[in-house]
Amino acid sequence: GANFGLYTAHAALYAGPEGHVFGFEPGPGAFAILQSNMARNGLEAGSTVVRAAVGAVDGRSRFRLAADSAFSGLRDTGRSKTVGHIDVDVIALDRFAPLAGRAADLIKIDTEGGEAGVLAGAHELLARSPEVIVMFEFSYKNLDDGARALLIAELEQLQSAGLAMFGRD
């Protein structure tokens, strides 16, 4: 998710008037700060913020609110106490109308273990974005065996489709 907008704001500044940035954040508190930060910095014209999670398919899902909001997400990572749940919209990037027919330059993913779902829902976007950089943060602490296997399978599929991979420990 975009959280409070650090990367979203930087991307909007970098994109300038010719580009457009989309930031997705399902958490209500973080989303309010994201909206405020984009407005306060005059970045609303070059950006769209959406209160939704990103995943493999469009729909609705239960979103876990954690005491430390950085660990909130569609999955329980066990890294912060659950303080509540809300239902949120989930958007697959391939079905997100404002991206239809567009290529992406950068996709930044930070979904607390949901990275495989984001990638699975973006195959068409990635295919039409030959110069795209996909940057994602993940921690093995956020991935159980099943989530780890899904992520590895998605990465292998994207690599076999021609996406270059670079890693860092």
CSV table of C-alpha atoms in Angstrom, one decimal:
chain,number,residue,atom,x,y,z
A,1,GLY,CA,0.0,0.0,0.0
A,2,ALA,CA,1.0,3.6,-0.4
A,3,ASN,CA,0.7,4.2,3.4
A,4,PHE,CA,1.1,7.9,4.1
A,5,GLY,CA,2.5,8.6,0.6
A,6,LEU,CA,6.3,9.0,0.9
A,7,TYR,CA,6.9,7.1,-2.4
A,8,THR,CA,3.7,8.4,-4.0
A,9,ALA,CA,4.7,12.0,-3.4
A,10,HIS,CA,8.2,11.5,-4.7
A,11,ALA,CA,7.0,9.6,-7.8
A,12,ALA,CA,4.5,12.4,-8.5
A,13,LEU,CA,7.2,15.1,-8.2
A,14,TYR,CA,9.5,13.0,-10.5
A,15,ALA,CA,6.7,12.3,-13.1
A,16,GLY,CA,6.0,16.0,-13.5
A,17,PRO,CA,3.1,17.3,-15.5
A,18,GLU,CA,3.5,14.7,-18.3
A,19,GLY,CA,3.1,11.7,-15.9
A,20,HIS,CA,0.5,10.4,-13.5
A,21,VAL,CA,0.9,8.4,-10.3
A,22,PHE,CA,-1.7,6.1,-8.7
A,23,GLY,CA,-1.4,5.3,-5.0
A,24,PHE,CA,-3.5,2.6,-3.4
A,25,GLU,CA,-4.0,2.4,0.4
A,26,PRO,CA,-6.8,0.5,2.1
A,27,GLY,CA,-6.2,1.5,5.7
A,28,PRO,CA,-8.5,4.4,6.6
A,29,GLY,CA,-6.0,6.3,8.8
A,30,ALA,CA,-3.1,6.0,6.4
A,31,PHE,CA,-5.3,6.9,3.5
A,32,ALA,CA,-6.4,10.1,5.2
A,33,ILE,CA,-2.8,11.1,5.7
A,34,LEU,CA,-1.9,10.1,2.1
A,35,GLN,CA,-4.7,12.4,0.8
A,36,SER,CA,-3.6,15.2,3.0
A,37,ASN,CA,0.1,14.8,2.1
A,38,MET,CA,-0.7,14.9,-1.7
A,39,ALA,CA,-2.9,18.0,-1.3
A,40,ARG,CA,-0.6,19.8,1.1
A,41,ASN,CA,2.2,19.4,-1.5
A,42,GLY,CA,0.2,20.4,-4.5
A,43,LEU,CA,0.4,17.0,-6.1
A,44,GLU,CA,-3.3,16.2,-6.6
A,45,ALA,CA,-3.3,17.1,-10.3
A,46,GLY,CA,-0.6,14.6,-11.2
A,47,SER,CA,-1.8,11.8,-8.9
A,48,THR,CA,-4.8,9.7,-8.0
A,49,VAL,CA,-5.1,8.1,-4.6
A,50,VAL,CA,-7.5,5.2,-4.2
A,51,ARG,CA,-8.7,3.7,-1.0
A,52,ALA,CA,-8.4,0.1,-1.9
A,53,ALA,CA,-6.0,-2.9,-1.6
A,54,VAL,CA,-4.4,-4.3,-4.8
A,55,GLY,CA,-4.5,-8.0,-5.4
A,56,ALA,CA,-4.9,-10.8,-8.0
A,57,VAL,CA,-8.6,-10.1,-8.8
A,58,ASP,CA,-11.2,-7.4,-8.2
A,59,GLY,CA,-13.5,-7.8,-5.3
A,60,ARG,CA,-13.9,-7.3,-1.6
A,61,SER,CA,-11.8,-8.7,1.2
A,62,ARG,CA,-11.3,-8.5,5.0
A,63,PHE,CA,-8.4,-6.1,5.9
A,64,ARG,CA,-6.6,-6.6,9.2
A,65,LEU,CA,-5.9,-3.5,11.1
A,66,ALA,CA,-2.7,-3.8,13.2
A,67,ALA,CA,-1.6,-1.9,16.3
A,68,ASP,CA,1.4,-0.8,14.2
A,69,SER,CA,-0.3,0.2,11.0
A,70,ALA,CA,2.7,-0.7,8.9
A,71,PHE,CA,1.8,-4.4,9.5
A,72,SER,CA,-1.9,-4.0,8.6
A,73,GLY,CA,-2.9,-6.0,5.5
A,74,LEU,CA,-5.0,-8.7,3.9
A,75,ARG,CA,-2.9,-11.3,5.7
A,76,ASP,CA,-1.9,-11.6,9.4
A,77,THR,CA,1.9,-11.5,9.5
A,78,GLY,CA,1.9,-12.1,13.3
A,79,ARG,CA,4.2,-9.1,13.7
A,80,SER,CA,1.8,-6.7,15.3
A,81,LYS,CA,-1.4,-7.2,17.4
A,82,THR,CA,-4.7,-7.1,15.5
A,83,VAL,CA,-6.9,-4.2,16.7
A,84,GLY,CA,-9.7,-4.7,14.2
A,85,HIS,CA,-10.9,-5.7,10.8
A,86,ILE,CA,-12.7,-3.8,8.0
A,87,ASP,CA,-13.9,-4.8,4.6
A,88,VAL,CA,-12.1,-3.2,1.7
A,89,ASP,CA,-12.2,-3.1,-2.1
A,90,VAL,CA,-9.5,-5.1,-3.8
A,91,ILE,CA,-8.4,-4.0,-7.3
A,92,ALA,CA,-6.4,-6.0,-9.8
A,93,LEU,CA,-4.2,-3.5,-11.8
A,94,ASP,CA,-5.1,-5.2,-15.0
A,95,ARG,CA,-8.7,-4.3,-14.4
A,96,PHE,CA,-8.2,-0.8,-13.1
A,97,ALA,CA,-9.9,1.3,-15.8
A,98,PRO,CA,-7.6,4.4,-15.5
A,99,LEU,CA,-4.6,2.1,-16.4
A,100,ALA,CA,-6.3,0.5,-19.4
A,101,GLY,CA,-4.0,0.7,-22.4
A,102,ARG,CA,-1.3,2.5,-20.5
A,103,ALA,CA,2.2,1.4,-19.8
A,104,ALA,CA,3.8,1.8,-16.4
A,105,ASP,CA,7.3,3.1,-15.7
A,106,LEU,CA,7.4,2.1,-12.0
A,107,ILE,CA,5.3,-0.2,-9.8
A,108,LYS,CA,6.2,-0.1,-6.1
A,109,ILE,CA,4.7,-2.8,-4.0
A,110,ASP,CA,4.6,-3.0,-0.2
A,111,THR,CA,1.7,-5.3,0.8
A,112,GLU,CA,2.9,-7.2,3.9
A,113,GLY,CA,3.0,-10.6,2.3
A,114,GLY,CA,0.5,-10.0,-0.6
A,115,GLU,CA,3.1,-9.3,-3.3
A,116,ALA,CA,2.3,-12.4,-5.3
A,117,GLY,CA,-1.4,-11.3,-5.6
A,118,VAL,CA,-0.4,-7.9,-6.8
A,119,LEU,CA,1.9,-9.3,-9.5
A,120,ALA,CA,-0.7,-11.9,-10.5
A,121,GLY,CA,-3.2,-9.1,-11.1
A,122,ALA,CA,-0.7,-7.1,-13.2
A,123,HIS,CA,0.4,-9.5,-15.9
A,124,GLU,CA,-1.2,-7.5,-18.8
A,125,LEU,CA,0.1,-4.2,-17.4
A,126,LEU,CA,3.6,-5.6,-17.1
A,127,ALA,CA,3.4,-7.1,-20.6
A,128,ARG,CA,2.7,-3.7,-22.1
A,129,SER,CA,5.3,-1.9,-20.0
A,130,PRO,CA,8.7,-3.0,-21.5
A,131,GLU,CA,10.7,-0.5,-19.5
A,132,VAL,CA,8.9,-1.0,-16.2
A,133,ILE,CA,10.8,-1.1,-12.9
A,134,VAL,CA,9.0,-3.2,-10.3
A,135,MET,CA,10.3,-2.4,-6.8
A,136,PHE,CA,8.9,-4.3,-3.9
A,137,GLU,CA,9.6,-4.7,-0.2
A,138,PHE,CA,9.0,-8.0,1.4
A,139,SER,CA,10.2,-9.9,4.4
A,140,TYR,CA,10.3,-13.6,4.8
A,141,LYS,CA,8.8,-12.9,8.2
A,142,ASN,CA,5.6,-11.9,6.4
A,143,LEU,CA,5.4,-15.0,4.2
A,144,ASP,CA,4.3,-18.4,5.3
A,145,ASP,CA,5.2,-21.4,3.2
A,146,GLY,CA,2.2,-21.0,0.9
A,147,ALA,CA,2.7,-17.2,0.4
A,148,ARG,CA,6.4,-17.8,-0.3
A,149,ALA,CA,5.7,-20.5,-2.9
A,150,LEU,CA,3.2,-18.2,-4.6
A,151,LEU,CA,5.6,-15.3,-4.7
A,152,ILE,CA,8.4,-17.5,-6.1
A,153,ALA,CA,6.1,-18.9,-8.8
A,154,GLU,CA,5.0,-15.4,-9.8
A,155,LEU,CA,8.6,-14.2,-10.0
A,156,GLU,CA,9.6,-17.2,-12.0
A,157,GLN,CA,6.7,-16.7,-14.4
A,158,LEU,CA,7.5,-13.0,-14.9
A,159,GLN,CA,11.2,-13.8,-15.4
A,160,SER,CA,10.4,-16.4,-18.0
A,161,ALA,CA,8.3,-13.8,-19.8
A,162,GLY,CA,11.4,-11.6,-20.0
A,163,LEU,CA,11.3,-9.4,-16.9
A,164,ALA,CA,14.8,-8.9,-15.7
A,165,MET,CA,15.3,-9.5,-12.0
A,166,PHE,CA,17.7,-7.9,-9.5
A,167,GLY,CA,17.7,-8.8,-5.8
A,168,ARG,CA,19.1,-7.4,-2.7
A,169,ASP,CA,19.4,-8.9,0.7
